[in-house]
Short mmCIF file of C-alpha atoms in Angstrom, two decimals:
data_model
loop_
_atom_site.label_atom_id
_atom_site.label_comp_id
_atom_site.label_asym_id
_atom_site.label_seq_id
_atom_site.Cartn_x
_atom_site.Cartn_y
_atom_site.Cartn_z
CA UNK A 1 28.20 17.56 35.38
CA UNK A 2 25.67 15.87 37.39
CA UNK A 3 22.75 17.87 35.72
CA UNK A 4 24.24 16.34 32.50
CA UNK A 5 24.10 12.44 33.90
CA UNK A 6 20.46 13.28 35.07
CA UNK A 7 19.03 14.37 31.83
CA UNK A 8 20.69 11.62 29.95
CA UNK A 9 19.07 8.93 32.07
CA UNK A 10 15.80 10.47 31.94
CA UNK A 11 15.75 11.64 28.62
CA UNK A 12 17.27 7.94 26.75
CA UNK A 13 14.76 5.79 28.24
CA UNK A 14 12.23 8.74 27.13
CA UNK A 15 13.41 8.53 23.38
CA UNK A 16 13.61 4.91 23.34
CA UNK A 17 10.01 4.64 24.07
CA UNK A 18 8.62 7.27 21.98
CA UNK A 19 10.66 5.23 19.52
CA UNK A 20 9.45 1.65 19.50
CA UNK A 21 6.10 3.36 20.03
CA UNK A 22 6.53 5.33 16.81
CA UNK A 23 7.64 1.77 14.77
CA UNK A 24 5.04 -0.39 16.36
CA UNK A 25 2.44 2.15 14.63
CA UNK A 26 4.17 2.30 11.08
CA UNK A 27 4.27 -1.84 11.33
CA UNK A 28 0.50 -1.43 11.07
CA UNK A 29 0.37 0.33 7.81
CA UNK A 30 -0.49 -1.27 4.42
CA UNK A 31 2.23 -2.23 2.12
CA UNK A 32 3.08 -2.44 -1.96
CA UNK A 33 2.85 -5.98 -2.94
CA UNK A 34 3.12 -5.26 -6.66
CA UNK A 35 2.92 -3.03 -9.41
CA UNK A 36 2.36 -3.58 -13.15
CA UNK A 37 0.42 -2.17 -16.17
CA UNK A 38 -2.18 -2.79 -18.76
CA UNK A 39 -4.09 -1.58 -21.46
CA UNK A 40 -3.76 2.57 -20.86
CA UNK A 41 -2.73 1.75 -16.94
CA UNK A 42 -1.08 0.93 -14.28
CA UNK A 43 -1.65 -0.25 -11.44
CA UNK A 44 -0.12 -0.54 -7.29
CA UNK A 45 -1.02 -3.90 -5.60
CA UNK A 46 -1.76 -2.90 -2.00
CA UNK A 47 -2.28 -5.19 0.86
CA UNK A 48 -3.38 -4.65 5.05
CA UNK A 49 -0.78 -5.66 7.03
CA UNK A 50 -2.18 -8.92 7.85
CA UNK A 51 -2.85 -10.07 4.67
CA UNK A 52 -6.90 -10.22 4.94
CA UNK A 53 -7.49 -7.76 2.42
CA UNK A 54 -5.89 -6.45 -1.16
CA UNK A 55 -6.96 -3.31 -3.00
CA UNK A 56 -5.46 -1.77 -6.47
CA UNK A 57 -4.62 1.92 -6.95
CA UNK A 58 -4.71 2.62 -10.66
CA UNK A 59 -3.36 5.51 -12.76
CA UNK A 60 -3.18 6.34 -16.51
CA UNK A 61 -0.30 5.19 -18.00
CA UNK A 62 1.29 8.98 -18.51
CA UNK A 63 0.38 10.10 -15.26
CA UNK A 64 3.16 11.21 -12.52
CA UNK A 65 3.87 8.46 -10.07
CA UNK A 66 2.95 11.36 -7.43
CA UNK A 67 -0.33 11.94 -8.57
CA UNK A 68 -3.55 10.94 -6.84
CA UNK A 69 -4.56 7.67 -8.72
CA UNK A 70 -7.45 7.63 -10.93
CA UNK A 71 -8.97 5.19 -9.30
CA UNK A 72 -8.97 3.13 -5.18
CA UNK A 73 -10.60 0.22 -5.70
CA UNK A 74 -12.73 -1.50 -3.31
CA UNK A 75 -11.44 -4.30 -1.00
CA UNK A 76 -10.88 -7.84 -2.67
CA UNK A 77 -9.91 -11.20 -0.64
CA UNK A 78 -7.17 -12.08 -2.59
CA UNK A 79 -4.61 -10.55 -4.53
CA UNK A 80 -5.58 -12.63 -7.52
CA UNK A 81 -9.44 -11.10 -7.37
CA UNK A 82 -7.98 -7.71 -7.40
CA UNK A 83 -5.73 -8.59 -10.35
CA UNK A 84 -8.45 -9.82 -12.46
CA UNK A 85 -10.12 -7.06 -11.89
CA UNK A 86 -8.03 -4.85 -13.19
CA UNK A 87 -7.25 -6.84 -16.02
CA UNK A 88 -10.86 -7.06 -16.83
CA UNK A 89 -11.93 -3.37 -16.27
CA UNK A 90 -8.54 -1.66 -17.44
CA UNK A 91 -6.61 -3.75 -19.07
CA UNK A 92 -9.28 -4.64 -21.28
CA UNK A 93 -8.18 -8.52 -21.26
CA UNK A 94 -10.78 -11.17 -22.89
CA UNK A 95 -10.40 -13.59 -19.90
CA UNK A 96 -12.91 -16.27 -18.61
CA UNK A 97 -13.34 -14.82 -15.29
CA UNK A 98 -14.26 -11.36 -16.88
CA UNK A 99 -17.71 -12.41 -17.56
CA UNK A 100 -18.97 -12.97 -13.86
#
C-alpha cells in the first residue's frame, strides 16, 4: 500500500511537468490563419506565433489536402503582402499592386 502512495506522489508531479512542458512547446508553433483559392489553386495562410511573419502554402486545386504543397513561399510582413502575392502569381488577378 505504501509503495502505491509513494509512486503516485512522485510520479503526478513527474507527469504534470512533462506536461505543461510538452504544451508550452506546441504554443510556439505556427498556426492556419486562412485558407482560400484562386485561379488553378489554393492556398493555406500561415502565420509565427507572434504574428511577425506570414507565409502561404499553395497546392493545385485537385491535389489531396495531404500532399506536400506545390509551393512554401517566402516570409511576407503582413498577411495582406502574402495574399497579393498569391493573387498575383496564382491566381492570375489583374490588380494594381501586381505590377511592383
Amino acid at each position: 500500500m505504501k509503495l502505491i502512495q509513494i509512486l503516485k506522489v512522485s510520479v503526478i508531479p513527474v507527469l504534470t511537468v512533462l506536461s505543461l512542458l510538452s504544451a508550452s512547446n506546441k504554443a510556439l508553433a505556427d498556426y492556419l490563419t486562412s485558407q482560400g483559392s484562386g485561379g488553378n489553386y489554393r492556398y493555406e495562410l500561415w502565420s509565427t506565433d507572434d504574428n511577425s511573419h506570414y507565409y502561404l502554402k499553395v497546392w493545385q486545386y485537385e491535389a489531396s489536402p495531404e500532399s506536400d504543397p506545390f509551393s512554401t513561399t517566402r516570409a511576407f510582413p503582413s498577411s495582406r503582402e502574402a495574399l497579393i502575392y498569391f493573387d498575383c502569381n496564382f491566381a492570375e488577378k489583374n490588380l494594381p499592386e501586381c505590377s511592383q
